[in-house]
Coordinates of C-alpha atoms and ligand atoms in Angstrom, one line a residue:
X18 CA 77.5 -1.6 52.3
X19 CA 74.1 -3.0 51.3
X20 CA 72.1 -4.9 54.1
X21 CA 72.2 -8.4 53.1
X22 CA 75.3 -9.7 50.6
X23 CA 74.8 -13.1 51.6
X24 CA 74.0 -14.1 47.7
X25 CA 76.4 -11.3 46.2
X26 CA 78.7 -13.3 44.0
X27 CA 81.0 -13.1 41.0
X28 CA 79.5 -15.2 38.7
X29 CA 83.0 -15.5 36.1
X30 CA 85.6 -15.0 38.5
X31 CA 88.2 -16.2 35.5
X32 CA 87.1 -13.0 33.9
X33 CA 86.1 -10.6 36.3
X34 CA 89.0 -11.3 39.0
X35 CA 91.8 -12.1 36.2
X36 CA 94.9 -10.3 36.8
X37 CA 95.0 -7.0 34.9
X38 CA 98.2 -8.1 33.0
X39 CA 96.0 -11.4 31.6
X40 CA 92.8 -8.9 31.0
X41 CA 94.7 -6.6 28.7
X42 CA 96.2 -9.3 27.0
X43 CA 92.7 -10.6 26.2
X44 CA 91.4 -7.0 25.3
X45 CA 94.1 -6.7 22.8
X46 CA 93.8 -9.8 21.1
X47 CA 90.1 -9.4 21.2
X48 CA 90.7 -5.6 19.8
X49 CA 92.9 -6.8 17.1
X50 CA 90.1 -9.2 15.8
X51 CA 87.4 -6.5 16.3
X52 CA 89.2 -3.6 14.2
X53 CA 90.2 -6.1 11.3
X54 CA 86.7 -7.2 11.3
X55 CA 85.1 -4.1 10.9
X56 CA 87.9 -2.8 8.3
X57 CA 86.9 -5.6 6.3
X58 CA 83.5 -5.5 6.6
X59 CA 81.8 -2.2 7.6
X60 CA 82.6 0.6 4.6
X61 CA 82.5 3.4 7.3
X62 CA 85.4 2.5 9.2
X63 CA 87.2 1.5 6.3
X64 CA 86.8 4.9 5.0
X65 CA 87.5 6.4 8.0
X66 CA 90.7 4.4 9.1
X67 CA 92.0 5.0 5.6
X68 CA 91.7 8.7 5.9
X69 CA 93.6 8.7 9.2
X70 CA 96.1 6.3 7.7
X71 CA 95.4 3.3 10.0
X72 CA 95.6 0.1 9.1
X73 CA 94.3 -3.0 11.2
X74 CA 98.0 -4.2 11.8
X75 CA 98.8 -1.0 13.3
X76 CA 97.0 -1.7 16.6
X77 CA 99.9 -3.3 18.6
X78 CA 99.1 -1.8 22.0
X79 CA 96.2 -1.1 23.8
X80 CA 97.4 2.5 23.5
X81 CA 97.1 2.3 19.9
X82 CA 93.7 2.5 20.2
X83 CA 93.7 6.2 20.2
X84 CA 94.7 5.9 16.9
X85 CA 91.4 4.8 15.8
X86 CA 88.3 6.9 14.8
X87 CA 85.3 7.8 16.7
X88 CA 82.1 6.8 16.6
X89 CA 79.2 9.0 17.7
X90 CA 75.3 8.9 17.4
X91 CA 74.8 10.8 14.0
X92 CA 77.0 7.7 12.4
X93 CA 74.1 5.1 13.7
X94 CA 71.3 7.9 12.6
X95 CA 73.1 8.3 9.3
X96 CA 73.8 4.8 8.4
X97 CA 69.9 3.8 9.4
X98 CA 69.3 0.9 9.6
X99 CA 72.0 -1.8 8.5
X100 CA 74.9 0.2 7.0
X101 CA 77.1 -0.5 10.4
X102 CA 76.3 -4.2 10.3
X103 CA 79.3 -6.3 9.9
X104 CA 77.9 -9.5 8.9
X105 CA 75.1 -10.5 6.2
X106 CA 71.8 -9.7 7.4
X107 CA 70.7 -13.6 7.9
X108 CA 73.4 -13.8 10.7
X109 CA 71.4 -10.7 12.5
X110 CA 69.0 -12.7 15.2
X111 CA 67.7 -9.4 17.0
X112 CA 67.5 -6.0 16.3
X113 CA 66.9 -3.3 19.6
X114 CA 66.6 0.4 19.6
X115 CA 67.3 3.0 21.9
X116 CA 64.1 5.1 23.8
X117 CA 65.3 8.2 21.8
X118 CA 61.9 10.1 20.9
X119 CA 62.9 12.2 18.2
X120 CA 64.0 11.2 14.7
X121 CA 65.2 7.8 13.3
X122 CA 66.1 5.4 16.4
X123 CA 69.4 4.4 16.9
X124 CA 69.4 0.7 16.3
X125 CA 71.6 -2.3 17.0
X126 CA 71.8 -5.6 15.1
X127 CA 72.5 -8.6 17.5
X128 CA 74.5 -12.0 16.2
X129 CA 73.5 -14.7 18.3
X130 CA 77.1 -14.3 19.8
X131 CA 76.3 -10.9 20.8
X132 CA 72.9 -11.7 22.6
X133 CA 75.0 -14.8 24.4
X134 CA 77.9 -12.2 25.3
X135 CA 75.1 -9.3 26.4
X136 CA 73.1 -12.1 28.6
X137 CA 76.1 -13.2 30.2
X138 CA 77.1 -9.6 31.1
X139 CA 73.6 -8.8 32.6
X140 CA 73.6 -12.2 34.4
X141 CA 77.1 -10.8 36.2
X142 CA 74.9 -7.8 37.5
X143 CA 72.1 -10.0 38.9
X144 CA 74.3 -12.3 40.6
X145 CA 76.0 -9.7 42.1
X146 CA 72.8 -8.1 43.4
X147 CA 72.3 -11.4 45.0
X148 CA 69.9 -13.4 42.4
X149 CA 70.1 -17.5 42.4
X150 CA 67.5 -20.2 41.1
X151 CA 65.8 -19.3 44.1
X152 CA 64.5 -15.7 43.0
X153 CA 61.5 -14.6 41.3
X154 CA 62.5 -11.3 39.4
X155 CA 59.7 -8.8 38.0
X156 CA 61.0 -7.2 35.1
X157 CA 59.6 -3.9 35.2
X158 CA 61.8 -1.9 32.2
X159 CA 59.7 -1.5 29.3
X160 CA 60.0 -4.5 26.9
X161 CA 60.2 -4.1 22.9
X162 CA 63.1 -2.1 21.4
X163 CA 64.2 -0.9 24.2
X164 CA 67.0 -3.5 25.6
X165 CA 65.7 -2.6 29.8
X166 CA 62.9 -5.6 29.5
X167 CA 64.6 -8.3 27.3
X168 CA 68.1 -7.7 29.2
X169 CA 67.3 -7.9 32.1
X170 CA 64.8 -11.1 31.5
X171 CA 67.7 -12.8 29.5
X172 CA 70.1 -12.2 32.1
X173 CA 67.5 -13.5 35.1
X174 CA 67.0 -16.7 33.2
X175 CA 70.3 -17.6 32.6
X176 CA 70.8 -17.5 36.4
X177 CA 67.6 -19.9 36.5
X178 CA 65.8 -17.1 38.2
X179 CA 62.0 -17.0 37.6
X180 CA 60.7 -14.5 35.5
X181 CA 57.8 -11.7 35.7
X182 CA 58.0 -10.4 32.6
X183 CA 55.7 -7.4 33.6
X184 CA 57.2 -4.5 31.3
X185 CA 56.8 -1.1 32.4
X186 CA 53.4 1.0 33.9
X187 CA 50.2 -0.1 35.6
X188 CA 51.4 0.4 38.9
X189 CA 48.8 -1.2 40.7
X190 CA 49.0 -4.2 38.7
X191 CA 52.8 -4.4 39.6
X192 CA 52.1 -3.9 43.3
X193 CA 49.4 -6.7 43.3
X194 CA 51.5 -8.9 41.2
X195 CA 54.5 -7.8 43.5
X196 CA 52.3 -9.1 46.4
X197 CA 50.6 -11.9 44.9
X198 CA 53.8 -13.4 43.1
X199 CA 56.1 -12.8 45.8
X200 CA 58.8 -11.3 43.6
X201 CA 62.1 -11.3 45.6
X202 CA 63.7 -8.7 43.0
X203 CA 62.4 -5.9 41.0
X204 CA 64.3 -4.3 38.0
X205 CA 63.3 -1.0 36.9
X206 CA 64.2 2.8 36.7
X207 CA 65.2 4.3 39.5
X208 CA 62.4 7.0 39.1
X209 CA 59.9 4.2 38.7
X210 CA 60.7 2.4 41.7
X211 CA 60.8 5.2 43.5
X212 CA 56.6 5.7 42.3
X213 CA 56.3 2.0 43.1
X214 CA 57.7 2.4 46.5
X215 CA 55.7 5.4 47.0
X216 CA 52.4 3.8 46.1
X217 CA 53.2 0.9 48.3
X218 CA 53.3 3.3 51.4
X219 CA 50.1 5.0 50.4
X220 CA 48.4 1.8 49.7
X221 CA 49.1 0.9 53.6
X222 CA 51.3 -2.1 52.5
X223 CA 54.5 -2.4 54.9
X224 CA 57.3 -3.6 53.0
X225 CA 57.6 -6.4 55.3
X226 CA 54.7 -7.6 54.0
X227 CA 56.6 -8.1 50.1
X228 CA 59.5 -10.3 49.9
X229 CA 61.6 -8.2 47.8
X230 CA 65.4 -8.1 48.8
X231 CA 67.2 -6.3 46.0
X232 CA 66.9 -5.1 42.5
X233 CA 69.3 -3.2 40.1
X234 CA 68.1 -0.1 38.8
X235 CA 69.7 2.4 35.9
X236 CA 68.9 3.4 32.4
X237 CA 69.0 7.0 33.6
X238 CA 71.2 9.3 36.1
X239 CA 70.5 8.5 39.7
X240 CA 72.0 9.9 42.8
X241 CA 73.3 8.3 46.2
X242 CA 70.2 10.4 47.8
X243 CA 67.8 8.9 45.7
X244 CA 69.4 5.2 46.3
X245 CA 69.1 6.4 50.2
X246 CA 65.5 6.9 49.6
X247 CA 64.5 4.0 47.6
X248 CA 66.5 1.7 50.3
X249 CA 64.1 3.0 52.9
X250 CA 61.1 3.1 51.0
X251 CA 61.1 -0.5 50.1
X252 CA 63.5 -2.0 52.5
X253 CA 65.6 -3.5 50.3
X254 CA 69.0 -3.0 48.5
X255 CA 69.1 -1.2 45.5
X256 CA 72.2 -1.6 42.6
X257 CA 73.0 0.3 40.2
X258 CA 73.4 -0.9 36.4
X259 CA 74.4 0.6 33.2
X260 CA 74.4 0.5 29.9
X261 CA 73.7 1.5 26.4
X262 CA 71.7 0.1 23.1
X263 CA 74.5 0.9 20.6
X264 CA 76.8 -1.3 23.2
X265 CA 74.6 -3.8 23.6
X266 CA 72.1 -3.1 26.0
X267 CA 72.2 -3.1 30.4
X268 CA 75.0 -4.9 32.0
X269 CA 78.0 -2.8 30.1
X270 CA 79.1 -2.0 33.8
X271 CA 77.2 -3.0 37.1
X272 CA 77.6 -1.8 40.8
X273 CA 78.8 -4.3 43.6
X274 CA 78.6 -5.3 47.1
X275 CA 81.3 -2.2 48.0
X276 CA 79.3 0.6 46.3
X277 CA 82.6 2.3 45.1
X278 CA 81.3 2.7 41.1
X279 CA 80.2 -0.1 38.4
X280 CA 82.7 -2.0 37.1
X281 CA 83.1 -2.3 33.3
X282 CA 82.8 -5.6 32.0
X283 CA 86.2 -5.2 30.5
X284 CA 86.7 -8.5 28.7
X285 CA 83.8 -7.5 26.4
X286 CA 84.7 -3.6 26.0
X287 CA 87.4 -1.4 26.4
X288 CA 86.4 1.9 28.2
X289 CA 88.3 5.4 28.0
X290 CA 87.5 9.2 29.3
X291 CA 88.1 11.8 26.9
X292 CA 88.0 15.5 27.1
X293 CA 84.3 16.1 25.5
X294 CA 85.6 19.1 23.8
X295 CA 89.0 18.1 22.2
X296 CA 88.7 14.7 21.9
X297 CA 91.9 13.9 24.0
X298 CA 92.5 10.9 26.0
X299 CA 92.3 11.7 29.9
X300 CA 93.9 9.9 32.7
X301 CA 92.1 7.9 35.2
X302 CA 90.5 9.7 38.0
X303 CA 89.7 12.5 35.8
X304 CA 86.0 13.5 35.0
X305 CA 85.8 13.4 31.2
X306 CA 83.1 11.6 28.6
X307 CA 83.1 7.6 28.8
X308 CA 83.6 5.9 25.2
X309 CA 83.7 2.6 24.8
X310 CA 85.0 -0.1 22.1
X311 CA 83.3 -3.3 21.7
X312 CA 85.9 -6.3 21.7
X313 CA 83.4 -9.3 21.4
X314 CA 80.6 -7.8 19.2
X315 CA 80.5 -9.4 16.2
X316 CA 77.0 -8.0 14.4
X317 CA 77.4 -4.1 14.9
X318 CA 80.9 -3.8 16.6
X319 CA 81.5 -0.1 17.8
X320 CA 84.7 1.4 17.8
X321 CA 85.4 4.2 20.3
X322 CA 81.7 4.8 20.5
X323 CA 81.2 8.4 22.1
X324 CA 78.7 7.7 24.8
X325 CA 78.2 11.7 26.2
X326 CA 77.8 10.4 29.4
X327 CA 80.4 11.9 31.9
X328 CA 82.3 10.2 34.7
X329 CA 85.7 8.9 35.9
X330 CA 87.7 5.4 35.5
X331 CA 89.6 3.6 38.3
X332 CA 91.3 0.6 37.4
X333 CA 92.4 -0.1 40.8
X334 CA 91.5 -3.6 42.3
X335 CA 88.1 -3.6 44.3
X336 CA 87.1 -5.0 47.2
X337 CA 84.9 -7.4 46.0
X338 CA 87.9 -9.5 44.1
X339 CA 87.1 -8.1 40.9
X340 CA 89.9 -6.6 38.9
X341 CA 87.8 -4.7 36.1
X342 CA 87.9 -1.1 36.0
X343 CA 85.2 0.7 37.5
X344 CA 83.2 3.9 36.2
X345 CA 82.1 6.5 39.0
X346 CA 78.4 6.8 39.0
X347 CA 77.2 9.1 35.7
X348 CA 77.3 12.9 37.0
X349 CA 75.3 13.7 33.8
X350 CA 75.3 13.7 29.9
X351 CA 77.3 16.2 28.3
X352 CA 74.2 16.8 26.2
X353 CA 71.9 17.1 28.9
X354 CA 73.9 19.6 30.7
X355 CA 72.3 23.1 31.0
X356 CA 73.9 26.5 30.9
X357 CA 72.5 29.1 33.0
X358 CA 74.2 32.6 32.4
X359 CA 77.1 30.8 31.8
X360 CA 77.3 28.3 34.9
X361 CA 77.2 24.4 33.7
X362 CA 74.0 22.8 36.1
X363 CA 73.6 19.2 36.0
X364 CA 70.0 17.8 37.2
X365 CA 71.8 15.5 39.4
X366 CA 73.4 18.2 41.5
X367 CA 69.4 19.9 41.7
X368 CA 68.8 16.2 42.7
X369 CA 71.6 16.1 45.4
X370 CA 70.0 18.7 47.2
X371 CA 66.5 17.9 47.2
X372 CA 66.3 14.4 47.5
X373 CA 66.5 13.6 51.3
X374 CA 65.3 16.9 52.3
X375 CA 62.9 17.2 55.1
X376 CA 59.1 18.3 54.1
X377 CA 59.7 17.6 50.3
X378 CA 59.4 14.7 48.0
X379 CA 62.0 12.9 45.9
X380 CA 60.5 14.7 42.8
X381 CA 61.5 18.0 40.8
X382 CA 61.6 19.7 37.4
X383 CA 63.9 22.1 36.2
X384 CA 62.5 25.0 33.9
X385 CA 65.3 26.8 32.1
X386 CA 63.9 30.0 30.1
X387 CA 65.7 33.2 29.0
X388 CA 63.9 36.7 29.9
X389 CA 65.3 39.9 28.7
X390 CA 68.0 38.4 27.4
X391 CA 69.0 36.6 30.9
X392 CA 68.9 32.9 31.6
X393 CA 66.3 31.8 34.6
X394 CA 66.3 28.6 36.2
X395 CA 63.1 27.8 38.2
X396 CA 63.1 24.6 40.1
X397 CA 59.6 23.1 41.1
X398 CA 59.9 20.5 44.0
X399 CA 56.6 18.7 45.2
X400 CA 55.9 19.3 49.4
X401 CA 55.3 16.3 51.2
X402 CA 51.8 15.5 52.2
X403 CA 52.5 15.8 56.1
X404 CA 53.4 19.6 55.5
X405 CA 50.4 20.7 53.5
X406 CA 48.8 21.9 56.4
X407 CA 51.8 23.8 58.2
X408 CA 52.1 27.5 58.2
X409 CA 52.9 29.8 55.6
X410 CA 55.7 31.2 57.3
X411 CA 57.6 27.4 57.3
X412 CA 57.4 26.5 54.0
X413 CA 58.5 29.8 53.2
X414 CA 61.6 29.0 55.2
X415 CA 62.2 25.9 53.6
X416 CA 62.0 27.3 50.0
X417 CA 64.7 30.0 51.2
X418 CA 66.9 27.0 52.7
X419 CA 66.5 25.0 49.2
X420 CA 67.3 28.1 47.6
X421 CA 70.5 28.6 49.3
X422 CA 71.6 25.1 49.0
X423 CA 71.1 25.0 45.4
X424 CA 73.1 28.5 45.1
X425 CA 76.2 26.9 47.1
X426 CA 76.4 23.5 45.4
X427 CA 75.2 24.7 41.9
X428 CA 76.4 28.2 41.7
X429 CA 73.6 29.7 40.3
X430 CA 70.4 31.4 42.1
X431 CA 67.1 29.7 40.8
X432 CA 63.6 30.2 41.5
X433 CA 62.4 27.8 43.9
X434 CA 58.6 27.1 43.9
X435 CA 57.1 24.6 46.0
X436 CA 54.1 22.7 44.5
X437 CA 51.4 20.9 46.0
X438 CA 52.1 16.8 46.6
X439 CA 51.4 14.9 43.3
X440 CA 51.2 17.4 41.0
X441 CA 54.8 16.9 39.4
X442 CA 55.0 14.2 36.6
X443 CA 55.7 11.1 37.1
X444 CA 57.7 8.3 34.8
X445 CA 57.1 4.8 33.7
X446 CA 60.5 4.8 31.9
X447 CA 63.2 7.2 31.8
X448 CA 62.6 10.5 33.6
X449 CA 62.7 13.7 32.0
X450 CA 63.2 16.5 34.4
X451 CA 64.2 19.2 32.6
X452 CA 62.0 21.8 30.3
X453 CA 64.4 24.2 28.4
X454 CA 62.0 26.7 26.8
X455 CA 65.0 28.7 25.2
X456 CA 65.2 26.2 22.8
X457 CA 61.8 26.6 21.3
Ligands
DLL242 O1 69.2 2.7 29.2 C1 70.0 0.5 28.7 C2 69.9 0.4 30.0 C3 68.6 -0.4 30.4 C4 70.4 0.4 31.3 C5 68.4 -0.9 31.6 C6 70.4 -0.4 32.3 C7 69.4 -0.6 32.9 P1 69.6 3.4 26.1 O2 68.0 3.6 26.0 O3 70.3 3.4 24.7 O4 70.0 2.0 26.7 O5 70.2 4.6 27.1 C8 71.6 4.9 27.2 O6 71.2 5.7 29.0 O7 74.2 6.5 27.5 C9 73.1 6.9 29.7 O8 73.1 8.3 29.6 C10 71.6 6.3 30.4 N1 72.2 5.5 31.8 C11 71.8 4.3 31.3 N2 72.3 3.6 32.5 C12 72.5 4.3 33.6 C13 72.8 4.5 34.8 C14 69.6 1.9 28.1 N3 73.0 3.5 35.0 C15 71.7 6.0 28.3 N4 73.3 5.8 35.5 C16 73.3 6.1 28.4 C17 73.1 6.6 34.8 C18 72.6 5.7 32.7 N5 72.7 6.7 33.1

């Protein structure tokens, strides 16, 4: 549980805590409308549904969703920029995009309805993190095509909070503003929040000199070890927030005070878990690929969008009072998984070993290569400042300990390299911690 849950609240109990029966009836009604809307207005969906022999009127129950075709990232690229818009261009009031660095960007068109829906989803997440009109929130996600900055900005404004639209970067200035303007909340990627926390400590500022009480962090996978580390650095509560551009941005799901998964805003999206290899629907509780269908978006609705994010789903009622499905923390993206000598390795597994371990900083890089037709994995970890003057044998002991733990958690032997403090890259946005030289 977070330390302080005084202001944590359910913003819209009429939706967030409605009975599963009513929620599922609402989902079905909205799904039927959405399917009709895309069939009539998006040629790609009409062609795909026709090819599968499915008509909008065939969607009679929620389980009929499995009759519908999937959508995947290449579909967005192939129809860039507006081939998947379901309304005339004049009804689109905003275009946002993903932070991808290669090829054509993934963009999504929003009607005013879609912006309102998205704003509400983020407002629910922030309200659960304790945000009220008494709060000042420093938004340190990037502003621009990326949905982080504007998304959190809109949600916080809806709650009447004072917003400081800092955008990302310029750590010293961020800290000066945190101090001078007295933000009670900060929102950015967990890796950047860690950097902020470390820099605050290095500047000799005690967290009690700041007014920070909580923040919503997401846009990249992070572990509970990373959260513990962040909370102790800044002496506040860190909540997880999840989302993706194609489905609307941050706020698709968010963590509550119970810390047992992220509540999916199920009155706006339907979540499924599928087997990433076969595409088959999987039962609740099993780990697989998360798939979303938007049911209130009108500008660019998405039918069974494959996120490539791996997690579990549960629909059991949560102790916080919400009835909405919860997704487990994302353990990785199926396309982020590295296969080393036949073993599947997720960066989050390495993170869970390293972060919180005595003597090393919570920064790491994975370098994969192929030597003499065999894969190699090198894990670079930073030594903590206070251990720099330690004996060689002590550092060697630490290295052996980490090597062993990685072997037992991940199942592969990695070469562990301990590097001097502050030599590994830091990230202002999403962290990129894997270098796979095999693809070059
Ligand atoms: O990252 C939206 C966002 C902004 C979410 C701010 C949360 C906070 P994209 O750039 O389209 O959108 O990237 C989406 O980021 O498919 C996941 O792989 C990853 N991701 C987002 N949130 C989380 C999270 C934004 N809380 C992709 N945990 C998604 C793990 C996350 N991964």
